[in-house]
Coordinates of C-alpha atoms in Angstrom, one line a residue:
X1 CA -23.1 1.7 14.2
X2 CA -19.4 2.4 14.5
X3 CA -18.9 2.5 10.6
X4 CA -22.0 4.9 10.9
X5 CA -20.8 7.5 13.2
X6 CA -17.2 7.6 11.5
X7 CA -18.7 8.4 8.7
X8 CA -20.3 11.4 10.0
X9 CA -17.6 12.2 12.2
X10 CA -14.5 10.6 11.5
X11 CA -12.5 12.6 14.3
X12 CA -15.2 11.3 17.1
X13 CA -14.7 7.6 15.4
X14 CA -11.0 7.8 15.4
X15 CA -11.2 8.7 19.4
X16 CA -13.3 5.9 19.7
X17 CA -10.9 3.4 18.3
X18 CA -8.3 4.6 20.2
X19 CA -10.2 4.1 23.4
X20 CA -10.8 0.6 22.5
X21 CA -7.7 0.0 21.1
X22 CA -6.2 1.3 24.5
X23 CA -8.2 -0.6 26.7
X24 CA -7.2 -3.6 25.2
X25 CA -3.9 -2.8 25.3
X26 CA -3.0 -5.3 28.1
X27 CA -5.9 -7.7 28.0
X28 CA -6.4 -10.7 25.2
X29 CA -7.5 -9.7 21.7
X30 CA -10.9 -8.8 21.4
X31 CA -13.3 -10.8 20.0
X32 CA -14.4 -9.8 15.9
X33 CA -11.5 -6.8 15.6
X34 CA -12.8 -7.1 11.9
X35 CA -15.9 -4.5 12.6
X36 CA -13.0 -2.0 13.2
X37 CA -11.9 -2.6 9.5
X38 CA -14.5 -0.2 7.5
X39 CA -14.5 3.0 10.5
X40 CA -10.5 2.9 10.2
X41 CA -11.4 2.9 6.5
X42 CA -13.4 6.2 6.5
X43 CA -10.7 7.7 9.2
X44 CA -8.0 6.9 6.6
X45 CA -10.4 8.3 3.6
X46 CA -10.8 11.2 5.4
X47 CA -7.5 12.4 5.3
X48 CA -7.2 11.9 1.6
X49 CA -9.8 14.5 1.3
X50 CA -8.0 16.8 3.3
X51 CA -5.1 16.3 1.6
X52 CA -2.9 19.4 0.3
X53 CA -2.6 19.2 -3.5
X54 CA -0.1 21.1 -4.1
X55 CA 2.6 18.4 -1.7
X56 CA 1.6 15.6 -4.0
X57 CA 0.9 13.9 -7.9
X58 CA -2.7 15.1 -6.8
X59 CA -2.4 18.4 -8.2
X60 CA -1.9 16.6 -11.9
X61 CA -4.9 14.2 -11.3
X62 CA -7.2 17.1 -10.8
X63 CA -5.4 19.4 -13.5
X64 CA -6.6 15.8 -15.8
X65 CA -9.7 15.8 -14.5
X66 CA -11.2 18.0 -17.0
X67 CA -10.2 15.8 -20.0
X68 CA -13.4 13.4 -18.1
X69 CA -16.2 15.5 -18.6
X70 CA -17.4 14.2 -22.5
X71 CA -19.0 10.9 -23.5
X72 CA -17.6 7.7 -21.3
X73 CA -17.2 5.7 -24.6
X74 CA -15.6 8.6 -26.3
X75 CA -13.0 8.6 -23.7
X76 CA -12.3 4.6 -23.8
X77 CA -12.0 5.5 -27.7
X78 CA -9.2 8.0 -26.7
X79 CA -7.4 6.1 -24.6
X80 CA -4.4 4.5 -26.2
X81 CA -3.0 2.9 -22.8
X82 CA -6.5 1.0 -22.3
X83 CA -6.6 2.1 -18.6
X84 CA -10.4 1.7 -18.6
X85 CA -10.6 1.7 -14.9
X86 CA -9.1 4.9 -14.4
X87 CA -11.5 6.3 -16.8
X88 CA -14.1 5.6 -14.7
X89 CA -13.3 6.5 -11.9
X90 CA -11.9 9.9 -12.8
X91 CA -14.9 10.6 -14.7
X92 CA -17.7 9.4 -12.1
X93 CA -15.5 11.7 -9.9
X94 CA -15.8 14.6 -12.5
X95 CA -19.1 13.9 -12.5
X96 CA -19.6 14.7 -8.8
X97 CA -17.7 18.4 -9.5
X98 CA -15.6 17.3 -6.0
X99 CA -12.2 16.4 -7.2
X100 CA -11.5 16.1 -3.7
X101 CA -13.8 12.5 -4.0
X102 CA -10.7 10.9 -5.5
X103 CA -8.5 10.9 -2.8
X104 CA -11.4 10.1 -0.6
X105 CA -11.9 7.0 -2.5
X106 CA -8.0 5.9 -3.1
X107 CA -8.3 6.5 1.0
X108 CA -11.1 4.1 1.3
X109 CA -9.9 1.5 -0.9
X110 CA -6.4 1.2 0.0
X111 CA -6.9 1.1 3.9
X112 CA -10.0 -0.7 3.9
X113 CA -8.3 -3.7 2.4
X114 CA -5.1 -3.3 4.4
X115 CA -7.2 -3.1 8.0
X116 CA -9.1 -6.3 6.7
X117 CA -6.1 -8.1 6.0
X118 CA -4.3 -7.2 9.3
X119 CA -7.9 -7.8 11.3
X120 CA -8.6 -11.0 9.5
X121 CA -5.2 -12.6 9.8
X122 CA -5.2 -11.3 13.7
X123 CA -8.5 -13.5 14.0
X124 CA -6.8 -16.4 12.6
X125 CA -4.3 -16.2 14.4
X126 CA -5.6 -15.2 18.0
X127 CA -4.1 -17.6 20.3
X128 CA -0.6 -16.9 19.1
X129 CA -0.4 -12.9 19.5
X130 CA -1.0 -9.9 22.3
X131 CA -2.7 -6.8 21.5
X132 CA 1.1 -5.0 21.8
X133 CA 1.8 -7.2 18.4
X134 CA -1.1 -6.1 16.9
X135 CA -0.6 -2.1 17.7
X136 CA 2.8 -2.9 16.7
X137 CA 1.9 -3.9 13.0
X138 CA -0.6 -1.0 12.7
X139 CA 2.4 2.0 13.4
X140 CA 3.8 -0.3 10.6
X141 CA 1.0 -0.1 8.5
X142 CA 0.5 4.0 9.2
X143 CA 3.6 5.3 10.9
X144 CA 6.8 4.3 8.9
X145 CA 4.8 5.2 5.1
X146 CA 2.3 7.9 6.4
X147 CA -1.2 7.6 4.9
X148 CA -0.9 11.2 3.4
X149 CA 1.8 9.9 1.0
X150 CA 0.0 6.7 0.2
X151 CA -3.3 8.3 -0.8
X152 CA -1.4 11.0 -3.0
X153 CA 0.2 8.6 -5.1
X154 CA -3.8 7.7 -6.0
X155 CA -3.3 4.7 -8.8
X156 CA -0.2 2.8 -8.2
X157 CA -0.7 1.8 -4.9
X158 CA -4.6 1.3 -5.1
X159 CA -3.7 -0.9 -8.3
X160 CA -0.8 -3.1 -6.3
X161 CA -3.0 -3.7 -3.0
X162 CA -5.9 -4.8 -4.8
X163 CA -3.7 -7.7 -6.7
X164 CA -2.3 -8.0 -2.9
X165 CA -6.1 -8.8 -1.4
X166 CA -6.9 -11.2 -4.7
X167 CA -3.9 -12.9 -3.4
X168 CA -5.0 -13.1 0.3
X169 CA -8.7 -14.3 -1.0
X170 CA -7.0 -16.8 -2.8
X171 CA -4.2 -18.3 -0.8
X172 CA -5.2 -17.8 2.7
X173 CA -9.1 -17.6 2.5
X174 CA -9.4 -20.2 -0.4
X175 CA -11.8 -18.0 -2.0
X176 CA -11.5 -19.2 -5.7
X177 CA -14.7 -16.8 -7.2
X178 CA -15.2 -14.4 -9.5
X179 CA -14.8 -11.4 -7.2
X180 CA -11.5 -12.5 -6.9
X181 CA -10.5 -12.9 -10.3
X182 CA -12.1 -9.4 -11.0
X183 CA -9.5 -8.4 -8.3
X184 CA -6.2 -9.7 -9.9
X185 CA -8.0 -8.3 -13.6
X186 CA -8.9 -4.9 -12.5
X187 CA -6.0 -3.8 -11.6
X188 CA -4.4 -3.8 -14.9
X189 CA -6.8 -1.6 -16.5
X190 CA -6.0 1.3 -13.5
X191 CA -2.1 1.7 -14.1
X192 CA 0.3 -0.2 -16.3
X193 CA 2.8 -1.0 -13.6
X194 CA 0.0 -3.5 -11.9
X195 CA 1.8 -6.0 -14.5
X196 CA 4.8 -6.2 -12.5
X197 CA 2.4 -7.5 -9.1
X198 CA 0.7 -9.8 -11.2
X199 CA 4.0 -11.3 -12.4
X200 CA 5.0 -11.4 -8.8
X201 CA 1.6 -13.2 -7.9
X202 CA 2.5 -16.1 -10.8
X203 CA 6.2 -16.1 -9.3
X204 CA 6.2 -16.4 -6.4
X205 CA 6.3 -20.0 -6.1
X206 CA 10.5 -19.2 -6.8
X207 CA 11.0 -17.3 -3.9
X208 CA 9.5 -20.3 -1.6
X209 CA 12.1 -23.0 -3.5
X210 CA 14.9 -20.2 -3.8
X211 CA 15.1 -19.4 -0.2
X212 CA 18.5 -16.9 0.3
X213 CA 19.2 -17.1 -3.4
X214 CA 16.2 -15.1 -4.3
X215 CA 17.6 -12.1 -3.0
X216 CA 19.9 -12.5 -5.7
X217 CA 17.5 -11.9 -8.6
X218 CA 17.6 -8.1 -7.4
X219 CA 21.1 -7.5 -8.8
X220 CA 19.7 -8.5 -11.7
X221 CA 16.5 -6.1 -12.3
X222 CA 18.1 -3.5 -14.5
X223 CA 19.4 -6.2 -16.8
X224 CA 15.8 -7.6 -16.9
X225 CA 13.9 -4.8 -17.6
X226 CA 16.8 -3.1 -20.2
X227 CA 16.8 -6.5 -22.2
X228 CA 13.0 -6.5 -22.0
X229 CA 12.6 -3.2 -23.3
X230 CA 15.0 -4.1 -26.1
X231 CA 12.8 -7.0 -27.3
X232 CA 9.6 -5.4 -26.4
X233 CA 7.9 -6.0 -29.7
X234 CA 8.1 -9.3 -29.0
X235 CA 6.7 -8.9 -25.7
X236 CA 2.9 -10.9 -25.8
X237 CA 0.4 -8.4 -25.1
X238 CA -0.1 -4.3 -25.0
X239 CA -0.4 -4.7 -21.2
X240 CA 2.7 -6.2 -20.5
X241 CA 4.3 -4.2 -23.3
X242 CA 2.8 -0.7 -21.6
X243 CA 4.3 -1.9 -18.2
X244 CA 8.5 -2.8 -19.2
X245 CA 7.9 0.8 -20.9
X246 CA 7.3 2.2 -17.9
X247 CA 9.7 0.2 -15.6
X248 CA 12.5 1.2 -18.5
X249 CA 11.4 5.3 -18.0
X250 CA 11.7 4.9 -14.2
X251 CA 14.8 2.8 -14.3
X252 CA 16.4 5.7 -16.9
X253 CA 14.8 8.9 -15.6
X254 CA 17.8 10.7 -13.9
X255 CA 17.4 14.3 -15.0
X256 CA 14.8 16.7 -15.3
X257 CA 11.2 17.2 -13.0
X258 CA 11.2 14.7 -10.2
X259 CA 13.7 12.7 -11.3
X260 CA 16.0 16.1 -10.3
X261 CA 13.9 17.6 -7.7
X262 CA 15.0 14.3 -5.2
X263 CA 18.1 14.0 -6.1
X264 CA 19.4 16.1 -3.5
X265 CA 16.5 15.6 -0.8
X266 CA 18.1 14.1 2.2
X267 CA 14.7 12.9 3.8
X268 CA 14.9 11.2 0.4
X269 CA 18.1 9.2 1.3
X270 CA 16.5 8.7 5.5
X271 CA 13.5 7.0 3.4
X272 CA 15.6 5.2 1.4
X273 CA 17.7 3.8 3.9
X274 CA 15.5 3.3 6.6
X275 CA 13.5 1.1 4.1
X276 CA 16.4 -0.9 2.8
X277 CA 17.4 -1.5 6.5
X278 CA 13.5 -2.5 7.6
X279 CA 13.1 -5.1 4.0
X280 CA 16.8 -6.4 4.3
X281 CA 16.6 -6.9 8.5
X282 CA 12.7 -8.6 7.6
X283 CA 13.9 -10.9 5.1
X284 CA 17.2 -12.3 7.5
X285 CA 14.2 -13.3 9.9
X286 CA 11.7 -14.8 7.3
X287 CA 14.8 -16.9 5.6
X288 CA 17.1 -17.6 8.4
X289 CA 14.2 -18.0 11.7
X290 CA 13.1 -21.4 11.7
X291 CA 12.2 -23.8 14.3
X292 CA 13.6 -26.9 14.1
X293 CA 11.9 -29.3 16.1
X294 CA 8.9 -28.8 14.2
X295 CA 10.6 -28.2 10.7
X296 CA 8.8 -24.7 10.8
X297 CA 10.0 -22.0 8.3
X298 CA 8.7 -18.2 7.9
X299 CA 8.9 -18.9 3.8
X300 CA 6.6 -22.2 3.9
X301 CA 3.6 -19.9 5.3
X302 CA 0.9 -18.5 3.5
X303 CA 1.8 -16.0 1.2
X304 CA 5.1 -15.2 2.8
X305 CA 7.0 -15.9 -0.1
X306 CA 4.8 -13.2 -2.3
X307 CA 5.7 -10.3 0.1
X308 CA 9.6 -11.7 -0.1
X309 CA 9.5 -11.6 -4.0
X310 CA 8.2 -7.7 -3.2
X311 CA 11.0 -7.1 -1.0
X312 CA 13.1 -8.0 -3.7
X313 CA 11.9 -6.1 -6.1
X314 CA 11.8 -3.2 -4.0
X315 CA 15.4 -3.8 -3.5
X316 CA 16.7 -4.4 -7.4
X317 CA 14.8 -0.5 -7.5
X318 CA 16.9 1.1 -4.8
X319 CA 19.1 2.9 -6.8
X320 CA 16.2 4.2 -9.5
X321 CA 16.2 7.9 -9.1
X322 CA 12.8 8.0 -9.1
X323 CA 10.1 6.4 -6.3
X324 CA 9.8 2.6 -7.9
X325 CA 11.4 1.6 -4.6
X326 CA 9.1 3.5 -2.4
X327 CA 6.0 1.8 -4.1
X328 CA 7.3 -2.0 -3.6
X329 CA 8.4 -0.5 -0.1
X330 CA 4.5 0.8 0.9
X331 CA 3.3 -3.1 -0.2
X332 CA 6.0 -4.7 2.3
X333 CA 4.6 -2.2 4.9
X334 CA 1.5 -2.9 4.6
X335 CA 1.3 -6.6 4.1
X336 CA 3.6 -6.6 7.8
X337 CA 1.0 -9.5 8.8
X338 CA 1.6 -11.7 6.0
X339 CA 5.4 -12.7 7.8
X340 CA 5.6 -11.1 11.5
X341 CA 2.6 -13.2 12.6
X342 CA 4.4 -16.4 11.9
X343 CA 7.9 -14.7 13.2
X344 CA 6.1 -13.6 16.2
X345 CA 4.9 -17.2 16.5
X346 CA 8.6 -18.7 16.8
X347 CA 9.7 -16.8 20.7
X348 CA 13.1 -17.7 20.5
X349 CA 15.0 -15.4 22.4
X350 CA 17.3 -14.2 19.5
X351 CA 13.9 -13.3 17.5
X352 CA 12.6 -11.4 20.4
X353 CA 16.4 -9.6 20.1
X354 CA 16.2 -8.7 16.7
X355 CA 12.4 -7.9 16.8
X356 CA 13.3 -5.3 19.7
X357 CA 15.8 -3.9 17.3
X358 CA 13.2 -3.3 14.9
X359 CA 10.4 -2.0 17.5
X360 CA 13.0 0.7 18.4
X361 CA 14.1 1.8 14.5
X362 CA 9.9 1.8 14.1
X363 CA 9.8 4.6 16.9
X364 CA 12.5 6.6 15.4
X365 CA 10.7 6.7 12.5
X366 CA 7.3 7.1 13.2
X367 CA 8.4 10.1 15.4
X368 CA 10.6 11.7 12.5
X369 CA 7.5 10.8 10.0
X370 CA 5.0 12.7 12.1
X371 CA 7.4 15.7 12.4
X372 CA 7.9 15.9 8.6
X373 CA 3.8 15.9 8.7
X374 CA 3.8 18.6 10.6
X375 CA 6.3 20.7 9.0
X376 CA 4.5 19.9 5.6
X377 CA 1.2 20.5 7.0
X378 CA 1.0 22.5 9.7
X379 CA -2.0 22.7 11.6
X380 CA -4.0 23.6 8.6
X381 CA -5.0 20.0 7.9
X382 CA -5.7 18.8 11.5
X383 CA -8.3 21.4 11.6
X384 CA -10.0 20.4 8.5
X385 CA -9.8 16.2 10.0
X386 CA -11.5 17.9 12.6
X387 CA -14.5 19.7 10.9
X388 CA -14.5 16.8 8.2
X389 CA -18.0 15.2 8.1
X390 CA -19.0 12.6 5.0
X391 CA -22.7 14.5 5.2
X392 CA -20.1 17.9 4.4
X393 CA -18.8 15.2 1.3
X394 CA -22.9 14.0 0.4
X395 CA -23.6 18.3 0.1
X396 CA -20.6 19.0 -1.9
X397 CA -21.3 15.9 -4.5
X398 CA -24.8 16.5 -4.7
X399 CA -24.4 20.4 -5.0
X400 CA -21.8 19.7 -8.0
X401 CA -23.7 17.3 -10.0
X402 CA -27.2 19.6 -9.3
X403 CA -24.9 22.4 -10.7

């Protein structure tokens, strides 16, 4: 009924959540915080359709979107990168004659499989954490990478969380299926950089043996990818050949568009260093926090070691120009319940320190995020979250397909 009434009103749903989020606050977790997942889904989706092109890569998807109005198979005939996902879905969204759909979806997808994670591990995990833990991790999950950005980036991110969830089906929920192999496939066919978090996926058994020393493989990403790149004819597969092309562009790209247009952004260096601080203070706790009595390390759980191997990477990309750091960044974000539920497990006062330090750093920069929102914004998109309506969405996809 929830996911229902979101739907229609996403503004009345969002209030709704708060209330029970709020109510909560100070009592023990409520039972089944999983129905929550697919309302907080449409609330997210929302905002990607009330998202301002012309801030974001958004403004080139929908400038592409005409090249999807002929023949689907012509289209996979005329695509040399194979990207037969993104063919669909920009052409069923072409289709609909609201370009706006895109974002919607991206919105959907993204958070519906990060508030499923978060909700399902929560339920795992009930007897361990406080309702202040959980709101904690969601100002994580929205607050330090704002939902606005995440949306606009539209593939990249939609590509790297699905590979996330195939990993949470497989290693935490045991589900070995079909659906979940179509989730570590799929991927691959929506952007070319999906390689590199499938790579990850087969690694990341290193990261569990390597402990401290894997940290180490970050000094030596540039050397990777420039040697790759070198031998890339000898490279197995267009997929994998497709992906070191682009990791080489990004890791070369220092003059000229965006490469140039950041370069001298300031928030751009806050971003930067508020996210090197967050991965570097995260994996100190996940390698160093142990309890000893019971031989219990962060690195041993369940899937820890996959987000560490995305730390890294996000730190041998630091110093790219362009946003490769940012996108391993969003993944450690969002993923924050893979490793702080097991670090909130431990309560050893020098955890509870350094977890304070982090809390406080959080604030700061959930508070400077949502003024950057609003200087972006304005009030221009609060008003149209607040008029939004998916039977407003239903009219304008049936109205551009009738016409």
């Amino acid at each position: 009924m929830l996911a229902l009434l979101t739907f229609v009103s996403p503004v009345v749903g969002m209030v709704i959540i708060f209330v029970i989020l709020s109510y909560h606050f100070n009592k023990p977790i409520p039972q089944n915080l999983k129905k929550l997942t697919i309302p907080l889904a449409f609330c997210m989706a929302q905002f990607g359709y009330c998202l301002n092109p012309d801030l974001s890569d958004l403004t080139r998807y929908y400038a592409q979107m005409t090249q999807y109005s002929g023949y689907l198979n012509s289209i996979f005939i005329n695509d040399s990168q194979g990207l037969y996902i993104r063919d669909v879905l920009m052409y069923l969204v072409n289709r609909t004659g609201d370009e706006r759909l895109l974002a919607y979806i991206v919105g959907f997808i993204i958070y519906g499989i990060v508030f499923y994670i978060l909700f399902d591990m929560v339920e795992r995990n009930r007897e361990f954490l406080t309702m202040q833990e959980v709101t904690f991790m969601m100002l994580i999950i929205l607050g330090i990478v704002l939902p606005t950005s995440t949306i606009a980036n539209v593939r990249n991110i939609t590509a790297y969380m699905m590979i996330s969830y195939a990993t949470y089906r497989d290693i935490i929920q045991k589900k070995k299926n079909l659906f979940t192999i179509f989730l570590y496939i799929a991927p691959l066919f929506l952007h070319t950089a999906a390689i590199f978090m499938l790579i990850i996926r087969l690694l990341q058994v290193i990261a569990k043996k390597a402990g401290t020393w894997c940290i180490a493989l970050a000094l030596f990403f540039p050397l990777l990818v420039n040697t790759a790149y070198e031998y890339i004819e000898l490279l197995p597969g267009k997929l994998l050949q497709s992906g070191v092309q682009k990791a080489y562009v990004y890791l070369n790209w220092t003059d000229g568009g965006y490469a140039s247009e950041i370069q001298g952004n300031i928030m751009n260096y806050v971003v930067r260093g508020y996210g090197a601080f967050y991965i570097l203070l995260v994996l100190g706790l996940i390698v160093f926090s142990t309890r000893k009595k019971e031989v219990y390390r962060i690195i041993d759980q369940p899937m820890v070691s996959y987000v560490v191997l995305v730390a890294v990477s996000a730190l041998g990309c630091l110093y790219i120009t362009t946003g490769a750091f940012w996108r391993f960044e969003v993944i450690v974000m969002m993923l924050c319940p893979i490793y702080l539920i097991p670090i909130f497990k431990l309560r050893t006062q020098k955890v509870k320190s350094i977890l304070f330090i982090l809390f406080i750093s959080v604030m700061a920069m959930v508070s400077l995020n949502t003024v950057i929102y609003f200087l972006e914004n304005g009030l221009s998109m609060f008003g149209k979250y607040l008029t939004g309506s998916g039977f407003i969405i239903i009219y304008d996809v049936v109205k551009g397909i009738v016409n």
